[in-house]
Structure formats: structure tokens, C-alpha cells
Amino acid sequence: MPKERLMYRAVVDYDNNGCIVSWKPKPYLVLTVGKATQLATVKEPNNESIGYIHIDDFFETEEDCWDAVNLDLASEIMDKESEIESLQRELQALKDYQSCLTEKRNQTCT
């Protein structure tokens, strides 16, 4: 019988609007790892479910998993900030064009 190892995986929970509610480590018992596929046979500590997840998604310690959560969250924040900046530029361009149309209805706006 394979020896179980307690490992951690970062799990994201979303609300009904698709917004992140929590991002935290979750413990799993890793039973085996397939040599060719690197898929781990895992189950939750309470034996609720068994599934296959890529071994690269697991961390040896809860602290390592928290570090990964923090890095992923920082990356997500940077992506959203960049998206906001891009949308603000697009919004300003639309406002400028609308202003031009309002001021010069008979002239061509550029």
C-alpha cells in the first residue's frame, strides 16, 4: 500500500459574480505520482474525494503554499491594475471624441 504524504495546494474560491472570495492553501494526502504523467493520486484528509492533480500544483509545506498564493495574488493585482490603466486610456479617448463631436458637429474629429 502506498505511503500517504500530506501536501498543500493553493485553492481559489469565487463568489457568484466570479470575484475571488479566498485564495488559500488546502491540505491533501498524496498517494502516488505517475512517472509519465506526473499526475498525483490525491484525496482530502477527511477522505471525501479522490482525484488526479498534477504534482507541480502541490507544495511540501503550508508555508511554501502561502508564498505561492502571495505571488499569484500579487501577479493578479498587477494584471488588474494594468487592465484598469488600459481601460482608463480607452475611456479618455472616447470622452475626447465625444467632446469633439459635441463641439464640432459639422467638422471631422481626429
PDB file of N, CA and C in Angstrom:
ATOM      1  N   MET A   1       0.847  -1.188   0.000  1.00  0.00           N
ATOM      2  CA  MET A   1       0.000   0.000   0.000  1.00  0.00           C
ATOM      3  C   MET A   1       0.887   1.244   0.000  1.00  0.00           C
ATOM      4  N   PRO A   2       0.578   2.240  -0.860  1.00  0.00           N
ATOM      5  CA  PRO A   2       1.431   3.430  -0.938  1.00  0.00           C
ATOM      6  C   PRO A   2       1.351   4.265   0.339  1.00  0.00           C
ATOM      7  N   LYS A   3       2.457   4.907   0.639  1.00  0.00           N
ATOM      8  CA  LYS A   3       2.509   5.782   1.805  1.00  0.00           C
ATOM      9  C   LYS A   3       1.921   7.146   1.437  1.00  0.00           C
ATOM     10  N   GLU A   4       1.036   7.637   2.288  1.00  0.00           N
ATOM     11  CA  GLU A   4       0.417   8.935   2.048  1.00  0.00           C
ATOM     12  C   GLU A   4       1.342  10.040   2.529  1.00  0.00           C
ATOM     13  N   ARG A   5       1.364  11.131   1.770  1.00  0.00           N
ATOM     14  CA  ARG A   5       2.128  12.325   2.158  1.00  0.00           C
ATOM     15  C   ARG A   5       1.170  13.490   2.212  1.00  0.00           C
ATOM     16  N   LEU A   6       1.240  14.263   3.274  1.00  0.00           N
ATOM     17  CA  LEU A   6       0.433  15.476   3.371  1.00  0.00           C
ATOM     18  C   LEU A   6       1.137  16.576   2.593  1.00  0.00           C
ATOM     19  N   MET A   7       0.418  17.137   1.607  1.00  0.00           N
ATOM     20  CA  MET A   7       0.949  18.232   0.807  1.00  0.00           C
ATOM     21  C   MET A   7      -0.137  19.291   0.690  1.00  0.00           C
ATOM     22  N   TYR A   8       0.235  20.460   0.171  1.00  0.00           N
ATOM     23  CA  TYR A   8      -0.696  21.580   0.104  1.00  0.00           C
ATOM     24  C   TYR A   8      -0.831  22.077  -1.326  1.00  0.00           C
ATOM     25  N   ARG A   9      -2.025  22.548  -1.617  1.00  0.00           N
ATOM     26  CA  ARG A   9      -2.335  23.088  -2.941  1.00  0.00           C
ATOM     27  C   ARG A   9      -3.109  24.384  -2.755  1.00  0.00           C
ATOM     28  N   ALA A  10      -2.776  25.409  -3.537  1.00  0.00           N
ATOM     29  CA  ALA A  10      -3.487  26.683  -3.467  1.00  0.00           C
ATOM     30  C   ALA A  10      -4.850  26.530  -4.137  1.00  0.00           C
ATOM     31  N   VAL A  11      -5.903  26.902  -3.409  1.00  0.00           N
ATOM     32  CA  VAL A  11      -7.265  26.770  -3.901  1.00  0.00           C
ATOM     33  C   VAL A  11      -7.921  28.147  -3.893  1.00  0.00           C
ATOM     34  N   VAL A  12      -8.577  28.475  -5.004  1.00  0.00           N
ATOM     35  CA  VAL A  12      -9.260  29.770  -5.141  1.00  0.00           C
ATOM     36  C   VAL A  12     -10.761  29.525  -5.084  1.00  0.00           C
ATOM     37  N   ASP A  13     -11.452  30.304  -4.254  1.00  0.00           N
ATOM     38  CA  ASP A  13     -12.906  30.266  -4.194  1.00  0.00           C
ATOM     39  C   ASP A  13     -13.450  31.569  -4.757  1.00  0.00           C
ATOM     40  N   TYR A  14     -14.521  31.464  -5.560  1.00  0.00           N
ATOM     41  CA  TYR A  14     -15.128  32.618  -6.214  1.00  0.00           C
ATOM     42  C   TYR A  14     -16.564  32.797  -5.726  1.00  0.00           C
ATOM     43  N   ASP A  15     -17.045  34.042  -5.791  1.00  0.00           N
ATOM     44  CA  ASP A  15     -18.449  34.291  -5.486  1.00  0.00           C
ATOM     45  C   ASP A  15     -19.280  34.130  -6.760  1.00  0.00           C
ATOM     46  N   ASN A  16     -20.568  34.414  -6.678  1.00  0.00           N
ATOM     47  CA  ASN A  16     -21.466  34.245  -7.830  1.00  0.00           C
ATOM     48  C   ASN A  16     -21.132  35.165  -8.994  1.00  0.00           C
ATOM     49  N   ASN A  17     -20.401  36.249  -8.728  1.00  0.00           N
ATOM     50  CA  ASN A  17     -20.024  37.202  -9.771  1.00  0.00           C
ATOM     51  C   ASN A  17     -18.659  36.895 -10.379  1.00  0.00           C
ATOM     52  N   GLY A  18     -18.039  35.824  -9.933  1.00  0.00           N
ATOM     53  CA  GLY A  18     -16.731  35.456 -10.451  1.00  0.00           C
ATOM     54  C   GLY A  18     -15.580  36.185  -9.794  1.00  0.00           C
ATOM     55  N   CYS A  19     -15.848  36.860  -8.660  1.00  0.00           N
ATOM     56  CA  CYS A  19     -14.802  37.566  -7.924  1.00  0.00           C
ATOM     57  C   CYS A  19     -14.187  36.636  -6.877  1.00  0.00           C
ATOM     58  N   ILE A  20     -12.889  36.796  -6.654  1.00  0.00           N
ATOM     59  CA  ILE A  20     -12.196  35.949  -5.688  1.00  0.00           C
ATOM     60  C   ILE A  20     -12.689  36.260  -4.278  1.00  0.00           C
ATOM     61  N   VAL A  21     -13.083  35.209  -3.568  1.00  0.00           N
ATOM     62  CA  VAL A  21     -13.501  35.325  -2.180  1.00  0.00           C
ATOM     63  C   VAL A  21     -12.341  34.939  -1.260  1.00  0.00           C
ATOM     64  N   SER A  22     -11.639  33.880  -1.631  1.00  0.00           N
ATOM     65  CA  SER A  22     -10.476  33.460  -0.842  1.00  0.00           C
ATOM     66  C   SER A  22      -9.484  32.721  -1.726  1.00  0.00           C
ATOM     67  N   TRP A  23      -8.257  32.760  -1.306  1.00  0.00           N
ATOM     68  CA  TRP A  23      -7.165  32.095  -2.008  1.00  0.00           C
ATOM     69  C   TRP A  23      -6.257  31.574  -0.913  1.00  0.00           C
ATOM     70  N   LYS A  24      -6.286  30.281  -0.679  1.00  0.00           N
ATOM     71  CA  LYS A  24      -5.567  29.758   0.481  1.00  0.00           C
ATOM     72  C   LYS A  24      -5.083  28.329   0.246  1.00  0.00           C
ATOM     73  N   PRO A  25      -4.126  27.910   1.053  1.00  0.00           N
ATOM     74  CA  PRO A  25      -3.661  26.527   0.968  1.00  0.00           C
ATOM     75  C   PRO A  25      -4.724  25.558   1.468  1.00  0.00           C
ATOM     76  N   LYS A  26      -4.760  24.407   0.823  1.00  0.00           N
ATOM     77  CA  LYS A  26      -5.662  23.348   1.258  1.00  0.00           C
ATOM     78  C   LYS A  26      -4.842  22.063   1.335  1.00  0.00           C
ATOM     79  N   PRO A  27      -4.962  21.343   2.434  1.00  0.00           N
ATOM     80  CA  PRO A  27      -4.187  20.105   2.563  1.00  0.00           C
ATOM     81  C   PRO A  27      -4.807  18.952   1.763  1.00  0.00           C
ATOM     82  N   TYR A  28      -3.941  18.137   1.206  1.00  0.00           N
ATOM     83  CA  TYR A  28      -4.343  16.924   0.509  1.00  0.00           C
ATOM     84  C   TYR A  28      -3.391  15.808   0.913  1.00  0.00           C
ATOM     85  N   LEU A  29      -3.861  14.590   0.821  1.00  0.00           N
ATOM     86  CA  LEU A  29      -3.000  13.440   1.015  1.00  0.00           C
ATOM     87  C   LEU A  29      -2.617  12.932  -0.365  1.00  0.00           C
ATOM     88  N   VAL A  30      -1.340  12.961  -0.671  1.00  0.00           N
ATOM     89  CA  VAL A  30      -0.831  12.497  -1.962  1.00  0.00           C
ATOM     90  C   VAL A  30      -0.449  11.035  -1.795  1.00  0.00           C
ATOM     91  N   LEU A  31      -1.044  10.196  -2.630  1.00  0.00           N
ATOM     92  CA  LEU A  31      -0.818   8.758  -2.517  1.00  0.00           C
ATOM     93  C   LEU A  31       0.295   8.285  -3.440  1.00  0.00           C
ATOM     94  N   THR A  32       0.169   8.585  -4.733  1.00  0.00           N
ATOM     95  CA  THR A  32       1.165   8.153  -5.713  1.00  0.00           C
ATOM     96  C   THR A  32       1.324   9.229  -6.766  1.00  0.00           C
ATOM     97  N   VAL A  33       2.415   9.160  -7.473  1.00  0.00           N
ATOM     98  CA  VAL A  33       2.642  10.074  -8.588  1.00  0.00           C
ATOM     99  C   VAL A  33       3.007   9.233  -9.801  1.00  0.00           C
ATOM    100  N   GLY A  34       2.245   9.429 -10.889  1.00  0.00           N
ATOM    101  CA  GLY A  34       2.534   8.708 -12.120  1.00  0.00           C
ATOM    102  C   GLY A  34       3.829   9.202 -12.741  1.00  0.00           C
ATOM    103  N   LYS A  35       4.705   8.288 -13.133  1.00  0.00           N
ATOM    104  CA  LYS A  35       6.010   8.680 -13.673  1.00  0.00           C
ATOM    105  C   LYS A  35       5.891   9.395 -15.012  1.00  0.00           C
ATOM    106  N   ALA A  36       5.019   8.937 -15.875  1.00  0.00           N
ATOM    107  CA  ALA A  36       4.895   9.527 -17.209  1.00  0.00           C
ATOM    108  C   ALA A  36       4.080  10.814 -17.186  1.00  0.00           C
ATOM    109  N   THR A  37       3.001  10.832 -16.442  1.00  0.00           N
ATOM    110  CA  THR A  37       2.082  11.964 -16.488  1.00  0.00           C
ATOM    111  C   THR A  37       2.307  12.993 -15.400  1.00  0.00           C
ATOM    112  N   GLN A  38       2.998  12.604 -14.346  1.00  0.00           N
ATOM    113  CA  GLN A  38       3.194  13.461 -13.180  1.00  0.00           C
ATOM    114  C   GLN A  38       1.871  13.847 -12.513  1.00  0.00           C
ATOM    115  N   LEU A  39       0.831  13.023 -12.744  1.00  0.00           N
ATOM    116  CA  LEU A  39      -0.437  13.236 -12.061  1.00  0.00           C
ATOM    117  C   LEU A  39      -0.389  12.507 -10.726  1.00  0.00           C
ATOM    118  N   ALA A  40      -0.785  13.210  -9.670  1.00  0.00           N
ATOM    119  CA  ALA A  40      -0.784  12.636  -8.332  1.00  0.00           C
ATOM    120  C   ALA A  40      -2.166  12.092  -8.016  1.00  0.00           C
ATOM    121  N   THR A  41      -2.200  10.933  -7.409  1.00  0.00           N
ATOM    122  CA  THR A  41      -3.444  10.411  -6.870  1.00  0.00           C
ATOM    123  C   THR A  41      -3.606  11.050  -5.499  1.00  0.00           C
ATOM    124  N   VAL A  42      -4.691  11.791  -5.313  1.00  0.00           N
ATOM    125  CA  VAL A  42      -4.837  12.549  -4.076  1.00  0.00           C
ATOM    126  C   VAL A  42      -6.217  12.340  -3.471  1.00  0.00           C
ATOM    127  N   LYS A  43      -6.296  12.614  -2.184  1.00  0.00           N
ATOM    128  CA  LYS A  43      -7.579  12.647  -1.508  1.00  0.00           C
ATOM    129  C   LYS A  43      -7.517  13.710  -0.429  1.00  0.00           C
ATOM    130  N   GLU A  44      -8.676  14.200  -0.052  1.00  0.00           N
ATOM    131  CA  GLU A  44      -8.739  15.168   1.026  1.00  0.00           C
ATOM    132  C   GLU A  44      -8.525  14.422   2.340  1.00  0.00           C
ATOM    133  N   PRO A  45      -7.965  15.089   3.362  1.00  0.00           N
ATOM    134  CA  PRO A  45      -7.702  14.415   4.633  1.00  0.00           C
ATOM    135  C   PRO A  45      -8.927  13.743   5.257  1.00  0.00           C
ATOM    136  N   ASN A  46     -10.118  14.254   4.968  1.00  0.00           N
ATOM    137  CA  ASN A  46     -11.328  13.638   5.522  1.00  0.00           C
ATOM    138  C   ASN A  46     -11.874  12.520   4.627  1.00  0.00           C
ATOM    139  N   ASN A  47     -11.098  12.122   3.612  1.00  0.00           N
ATOM    140  CA  ASN A  47     -11.452  11.045   2.684  1.00  0.00           C
ATOM    141  C   ASN A  47     -12.693  11.327   1.848  1.00  0.00           C
ATOM    142  N   GLU A  48     -13.077  12.600   1.697  1.00  0.00           N
ATOM    143  CA  GLU A  48     -14.283  12.939   0.940  1.00  0.00           C
ATOM    144  C   GLU A  48     -14.162  12.586  -0.532  1.00  0.00           C
ATOM    145  N   SER A  49     -13.048  12.906  -1.147  1.00  0.00           N
ATOM    146  CA  SER A  49     -12.957  12.660  -2.581  1.00  0.00           C
ATOM    147  C   SER A  49     -11.559  12.217  -2.962  1.00  0.00           C
ATOM    148  N   ILE A  50     -11.495  11.530  -4.074  1.00  0.00           N
ATOM    149  CA  ILE A  50     -10.206  11.103  -4.632  1.00  0.00           C
ATOM    150  C   ILE A  50     -10.157  11.611  -6.056  1.00  0.00           C
ATOM    151  N   GLY A  51      -9.012  12.120  -6.466  1.00  0.00           N
ATOM    152  CA  GLY A  51      -8.870  12.634  -7.821  1.00  0.00           C
ATOM    153  C   GLY A  51      -7.425  12.608  -8.254  1.00  0.00           C
ATOM    154  N   TYR A  52      -7.172  13.138  -9.450  1.00  0.00           N
ATOM    155  CA  TYR A  52      -5.834  13.191 -10.012  1.00  0.00           C
ATOM    156  C   TYR A  52      -5.506  14.643 -10.327  1.00  0.00           C
ATOM    157  N   ILE A  53      -4.405  15.120  -9.793  1.00  0.00           N
ATOM    158  CA  ILE A  53      -3.978  16.501  -9.983  1.00  0.00           C
ATOM    159  C   ILE A  53      -2.481  16.486 -10.272  1.00  0.00           C
ATOM    160  N   HIS A  54      -2.025  17.376 -11.143  1.00  0.00           N
ATOM    161  CA  HIS A  54      -0.604  17.429 -11.493  1.00  0.00           C
ATOM    162  C   HIS A  54       0.227  17.736 -10.253  1.00  0.00           C
ATOM    163  N   ILE A  55       1.300  17.009 -10.058  1.00  0.00           N
ATOM    164  CA  ILE A  55       2.122  17.124  -8.853  1.00  0.00           C
ATOM    165  C   ILE A  55       2.743  18.519  -8.707  1.00  0.00           C
ATOM    166  N   ASP A  56       2.933  19.236  -9.831  1.00  0.00           N
ATOM    167  CA  ASP A  56       3.508  20.578  -9.753  1.00  0.00           C
ATOM    168  C   ASP A  56       2.583  21.569  -9.057  1.00  0.00           C
ATOM    169  N   ASP A  57       1.325  21.206  -8.878  1.00  0.00           N
ATOM    170  CA  ASP A  57       0.366  22.081  -8.195  1.00  0.00           C
ATOM    171  C   ASP A  57       0.431  21.940  -6.674  1.00  0.00           C
ATOM    172  N   PHE A  58       1.313  21.074  -6.170  1.00  0.00           N
ATOM    173  CA  PHE A  58       1.397  20.821  -4.731  1.00  0.00           C
ATOM    174  C   PHE A  58       2.685  21.365  -4.139  1.00  0.00           C
ATOM    175  N   PHE A  59       2.626  21.651  -2.852  1.00  0.00           N
ATOM    176  CA  PHE A  59       3.774  22.157  -2.108  1.00  0.00           C
ATOM    177  C   PHE A  59       4.008  21.284  -0.895  1.00  0.00           C
ATOM    178  N   GLU A  60       5.273  21.144  -0.539  1.00  0.00           N
ATOM    179  CA  GLU A  60       5.647  20.298   0.591  1.00  0.00           C
ATOM    180  C   GLU A  60       5.149  20.853   1.927  1.00  0.00           C
ATOM    181  N   THR A  61       5.153  22.184   2.059  1.00  0.00           N
ATOM    182  CA  THR A  61       4.747  22.793   3.326  1.00  0.00           C
ATOM    183  C   THR A  61       3.643  23.814   3.104  1.00  0.00           C
ATOM    184  N   GLU A  62       2.883  24.082   4.148  1.00  0.00           N
ATOM    185  CA  GLU A  62       1.842  25.093   4.077  1.00  0.00           C
ATOM    186  C   GLU A  62       2.456  26.470   3.839  1.00  0.00           C
ATOM    187  N   GLU A  63       3.630  26.712   4.431  1.00  0.00           N
ATOM    188  CA  GLU A  63       4.315  27.997   4.249  1.00  0.00           C
ATOM    189  C   GLU A  63       4.694  28.225   2.785  1.00  0.00           C
ATOM    190  N   ASP A  64       5.209  27.184   2.135  1.00  0.00           N
ATOM    191  CA  ASP A  64       5.544  27.302   0.706  1.00  0.00           C
ATOM    192  C   ASP A  64       4.296  27.594  -0.121  1.00  0.00           C
ATOM    193  N   CYS A  65       3.195  26.977   0.261  1.00  0.00           N
ATOM    194  CA  CYS A  65       1.941  27.214  -0.456  1.00  0.00           C
ATOM    195  C   CYS A  65       1.470  28.648  -0.247  1.00  0.00           C
ATOM    196  N   TRP A  66       1.572  29.153   0.988  1.00  0.00           N
ATOM    197  CA  TRP A  66       1.196  30.555   1.249  1.00  0.00           C
ATOM    198  C   TRP A  66       2.063  31.506   0.423  1.00  0.00           C
ATOM    199  N   ASP A  67       3.360  31.196   0.294  1.00  0.00           N
ATOM    200  CA  ASP A  67       4.245  32.027  -0.533  1.00  0.00           C
ATOM    201  C   ASP A  67       3.765  32.042  -1.985  1.00  0.00           C
ATOM    202  N   ALA A  68       3.365  30.887  -2.491  1.00  0.00           N
ATOM    203  CA  ALA A  68       2.855  30.809  -3.862  1.00  0.00           C
ATOM    204  C   ALA A  68       1.547  31.578  -4.003  1.00  0.00           C
ATOM    205  N   VAL A  69       0.678  31.476  -2.999  1.00  0.00           N
ATOM    206  CA  VAL A  69      -0.583  32.229  -3.018  1.00  0.00           C
ATOM    207  C   VAL A  69      -0.289  33.720  -3.086  1.00  0.00           C
ATOM    208  N   ASN A  70       0.655  34.176  -2.269  1.00  0.00           N
ATOM    209  CA  ASN A  70       1.011  35.592  -2.243  1.00  0.00           C
ATOM    210  C   ASN A  70       1.551  36.051  -3.596  1.00  0.00           C
ATOM    211  N   LEU A  71       2.410  35.253  -4.230  1.00  0.00           N
ATOM    212  CA  LEU A  71       2.945  35.596  -5.545  1.00  0.00           C
ATOM    213  C   LEU A  71       1.847  35.618  -6.603  1.00  0.00           C
ATOM    214  N   ASP A  72       0.967  34.625  -6.576  1.00  0.00           N
ATOM    215  CA  ASP A  72      -0.137  34.580  -7.536  1.00  0.00           C
ATOM    216  C   ASP A  72      -1.065  35.779  -7.357  1.00  0.00           C
ATOM    217  N   LEU A  73      -1.331  36.124  -6.111  1.00  0.00           N
ATOM    218  CA  LEU A  73      -2.213  37.257  -5.827  1.00  0.00           C
ATOM    219  C   LEU A  73      -1.567  38.571  -6.282  1.00  0.00           C
ATOM    220  N   ALA A  74      -0.271  38.732  -6.037  1.00  0.00           N
ATOM    221  CA  ALA A  74       0.439  39.936  -6.482  1.00  0.00           C
ATOM    222  C   ALA A  74       0.407  40.037  -8.004  1.00  0.00           C
ATOM    223  N   SER A  75       0.569  38.915  -8.681  1.00  0.00           N
ATOM    224  CA  SER A  75       0.513  38.906 -10.147  1.00  0.00           C
ATOM    225  C   SER A  75      -0.886  39.266 -10.636  1.00  0.00           C
ATOM    226  N   GLU A  76      -1.910  38.728  -9.999  1.00  0.00           N
ATOM    227  CA  GLU A  76      -3.298  39.031 -10.359  1.00  0.00           C
ATOM    228  C   GLU A  76      -3.593  40.513 -10.164  1.00  0.00           C
ATOM    229  N   ILE A  77      -3.096  41.084  -9.080  1.00  0.00           N
ATOM    230  CA  ILE A  77      -3.293  42.516  -8.808  1.00  0.00           C
ATOM    231  C   ILE A  77      -2.620  43.355  -9.885  1.00  0.00           C
ATOM    232  N   MET A  78      -1.387  43.005 -10.247  1.00  0.00           N
ATOM    233  CA  MET A  78      -0.674  43.751 -11.287  1.00  0.00           C
ATOM    234  C   MET A  78      -1.415  43.666 -12.618  1.00  0.00           C
ATOM    235  N   ASP A  79      -1.935  42.489 -12.950  1.00  0.00           N
ATOM    236  CA  ASP A  79      -2.699  42.329 -14.195  1.00  0.00           C
ATOM    237  C   ASP A  79      -3.940  43.218 -14.189  1.00  0.00           C
ATOM    238  N   LYS A  80      -4.652  43.243 -13.067  1.00  0.00           N
ATOM    239  CA  LYS A  80      -5.874  44.059 -12.976  1.00  0.00           C
ATOM    240  C   LYS A  80      -5.544  45.550 -13.032  1.00  0.00           C
ATOM    241  N   GLU A  81      -4.454  45.970 -12.378  1.00  0.00           N
ATOM    242  CA  GLU A  81      -4.042  47.379 -12.438  1.00  0.00           C
ATOM    243  C   GLU A  81      -3.706  47.785 -13.867  1.00  0.00           C
ATOM    244  N   SER A  82      -3.022  46.904 -14.589  1.00  0.00           N
ATOM    245  CA  SER A  82      -2.684  47.173 -15.989  1.00  0.00           C
ATOM    246  C   SER A  82      -3.952  47.257 -16.836  1.00  0.00           C
ATOM    247  N   GLU A  83      -4.880  46.363 -16.575  1.00  0.00           N
ATOM    248  CA  GLU A  83      -6.155  46.370 -17.301  1.00  0.00           C
ATOM    249  C   GLU A  83      -6.924  47.662 -17.023  1.00  0.00           C
ATOM    250  N   ILE A  84      -6.923  48.112 -15.786  1.00  0.00           N
ATOM    251  CA  ILE A  84      -7.601  49.361 -15.418  1.00  0.00           C
ATOM    252  C   ILE A  84      -6.967  50.542 -16.140  1.00  0.00           C
ATOM    253  N   GLU A  85      -5.639  50.607 -16.170  1.00  0.00           N
ATOM    254  CA  GLU A  85      -4.946  51.696 -16.861  1.00  0.00           C
ATOM    255  C   GLU A  85      -5.311  51.718 -18.346  1.00  0.00           C
ATOM    256  N   SER A  86      -5.350  50.547 -18.950  1.00  0.00           N
ATOM    257  CA  SER A  86      -5.705  50.459 -20.364  1.00  0.00           C
ATOM    258  C   SER A  86      -7.148  50.919 -20.596  1.00  0.00           C
ATOM    259  N   LEU A  87      -8.054  50.496 -19.737  1.00  0.00           N
ATOM    260  CA  LEU A  87      -9.456  50.908 -19.861  1.00  0.00           C
ATOM    261  C   LEU A  87      -9.628  52.406 -19.618  1.00  0.00           C
ATOM    262  N   GLN A  88      -8.824  52.964 -18.706  1.00  0.00           N
ATOM    263  CA  GLN A  88      -8.901  54.406 -18.464  1.00  0.00           C
ATOM    264  C   GLN A  88      -8.444  55.191 -19.691  1.00  0.00           C
ATOM    265  N   ARG A  89      -7.395  54.715 -20.368  1.00  0.00           N
ATOM    266  CA  ARG A  89      -6.942  55.376 -21.604  1.00  0.00           C
ATOM    267  C   ARG A  89      -8.017  55.290 -22.678  1.00  0.00           C
ATOM    268  N   GLU A  90      -8.629  54.128 -22.810  1.00  0.00           N
ATOM    269  CA  GLU A  90      -9.685  53.934 -23.799  1.00  0.00           C
ATOM    270  C   GLU A  90     -10.890  54.826 -23.476  1.00  0.00           C
ATOM    271  N   LEU A  91     -11.239  54.898 -22.201  1.00  0.00           N
ATOM    272  CA  LEU A  91     -12.353  55.741 -21.775  1.00  0.00           C
ATOM    273  C   LEU A  91     -12.075  57.207 -22.076  1.00  0.00           C
ATOM    274  N   GLN A  92     -10.853  57.646 -21.800  1.00  0.00           N
ATOM    275  CA  GLN A  92     -10.499  59.039 -22.055  1.00  0.00           C
ATOM    276  C   GLN A  92     -10.553  59.349 -23.547  1.00  0.00           C
ATOM    277  N   ALA A  93     -10.100  58.421 -24.377  1.00  0.00           N
ATOM    278  CA  ALA A  93     -10.160  58.624 -25.826  1.00  0.00           C
ATOM    279  C   ALA A  93     -11.609  58.747 -26.296  1.00  0.00           C
ATOM    280  N   LEU A  94     -12.495  57.935 -25.752  1.00  0.00           N
ATOM    281  CA  LEU A  94     -13.915  58.022 -26.114  1.00  0.00           C
ATOM    282  C   LEU A  94     -14.523  59.344 -25.657  1.00  0.00           C
ATOM    283  N   LYS A  95     -14.172  59.788 -24.465  1.00  0.00           N
ATOM    284  CA  LYS A  95     -14.670  61.068 -23.952  1.00  0.00           C
ATOM    285  C   LYS A  95     -14.169  62.226 -24.804  1.00  0.00           C
ATOM    286  N   ASP A  96     -12.882  62.155 -25.187  1.00  0.00           N
ATOM    287  CA  ASP A  96     -12.314  63.200 -26.037  1.00  0.00           C
ATOM    288  C   ASP A  96     -13.040  63.247 -27.383  1.00  0.00           C
ATOM    289  N   TYR A  97     -13.313  62.095 -27.963  1.00  0.00           N
ATOM    290  CA  TYR A  97     -14.008  62.035 -29.239  1.00  0.00           C
ATOM    291  C   TYR A  97     -15.434  62.559 -29.106  1.00  0.00           C
ATOM    292  N   GLN A  98     -16.100  62.184 -28.027  1.00  0.00           N
ATOM    293  CA  GLN A  98     -17.456  62.672 -27.794  1.00  0.00           C
ATOM    294  C   GLN A  98     -17.473  64.187 -27.642  1.00  0.00           C
ATOM    295  N   SER A  99     -16.485  64.717 -26.931  1.00  0.00           N
ATOM    296  CA  SER A  99     -16.378  66.159 -26.749  1.00  0.00           C
ATOM    297  C   SER A  99     -16.165  66.852 -28.092  1.00  0.00           C
ATOM    298  N   CYS A 100     -15.325  66.265 -28.921  1.00  0.00           N
ATOM    299  CA  CYS A 100     -15.055  66.811 -30.244  1.00  0.00           C
ATOM    300  C   CYS A 100     -16.330  66.828 -31.080  1.00  0.00           C
ATOM    301  N   LEU A 101     -17.092  65.751 -31.027  1.00  0.00           N
ATOM    302  CA  LEU A 101     -18.340  65.682 -31.792  1.00  0.00           C
ATOM    303  C   LEU A 101     -19.343  66.723 -31.309  1.00  0.00           C
ATOM    304  N   THR A 102     -19.393  66.914 -30.014  1.00  0.00           N
ATOM    305  CA  THR A 102     -20.331  67.873 -29.440  1.00  0.00           C
ATOM    306  C   THR A 102     -19.955  69.296 -29.845  1.00  0.00           C
ATOM    307  N   GLU A 103     -18.659  69.603 -29.819  1.00  0.00           N
ATOM    308  CA  GLU A 103     -18.192  70.952 -30.137  1.00  0.00           C
ATOM    309  C   GLU A 103     -18.208  71.230 -31.631  1.00  0.00           C
ATOM    310  N   LYS A 104     -17.921  70.255 -32.421  1.00  0.00           N
ATOM    311  CA  LYS A 104     -17.759  70.478 -33.858  1.00  0.00           C
ATOM    312  C   LYS A 104     -18.595  69.475 -34.636  1.00  0.00           C
ATOM    313  N   ARG A 105     -19.874  69.557 -34.535  1.00  0.00           N
ATOM    314  CA  ARG A 105     -20.751  68.596 -35.193  1.00  0.00           C
ATOM    315  C   ARG A 105     -20.551  68.534 -36.702  1.00  0.00           C
ATOM    316  N   ASN A 106     -20.191  69.627 -37.289  1.00  0.00           N
ATOM    317  CA  ASN A 106     -20.057  69.673 -38.755  1.00  0.00           C
ATOM    318  C   ASN A 106     -18.625  69.479 -39.227  1.00  0.00           C
ATOM    319  N   GLN A 107     -17.680  69.319 -38.290  1.00  0.00           N
ATOM    320  CA  GLN A 107     -16.278  69.134 -38.689  1.00  0.00           C
ATOM    321  C   GLN A 107     -15.855  67.702 -38.378  1.00  0.00           C
ATOM    322  N   THR A 108     -14.815  67.293 -39.009  1.00  0.00           N
ATOM    323  CA  THR A 108     -14.289  65.964 -38.793  1.00  0.00           C
ATOM    324  C   THR A 108     -13.388  65.952 -37.563  1.00  0.00           C
ATOM    325  N   CYS A 109     -13.624  65.005 -36.671  1.00  0.00           N
ATOM    326  CA  CYS A 109     -12.775  64.867 -35.482  1.00  0.00           C
ATOM    327  C   CYS A 109     -11.647  63.894 -35.791  1.00  0.00           C
ATOM    328  N   THR A 110     -10.521  64.160 -35.185  1.00  0.00           N
ATOM    329  CA  THR A 110      -9.385  63.250 -35.369  1.00  0.00           C
ATOM    330  C   THR A 110      -8.941  62.715 -34.034  1.00  0.00           C
TER     331      THR A 110
END
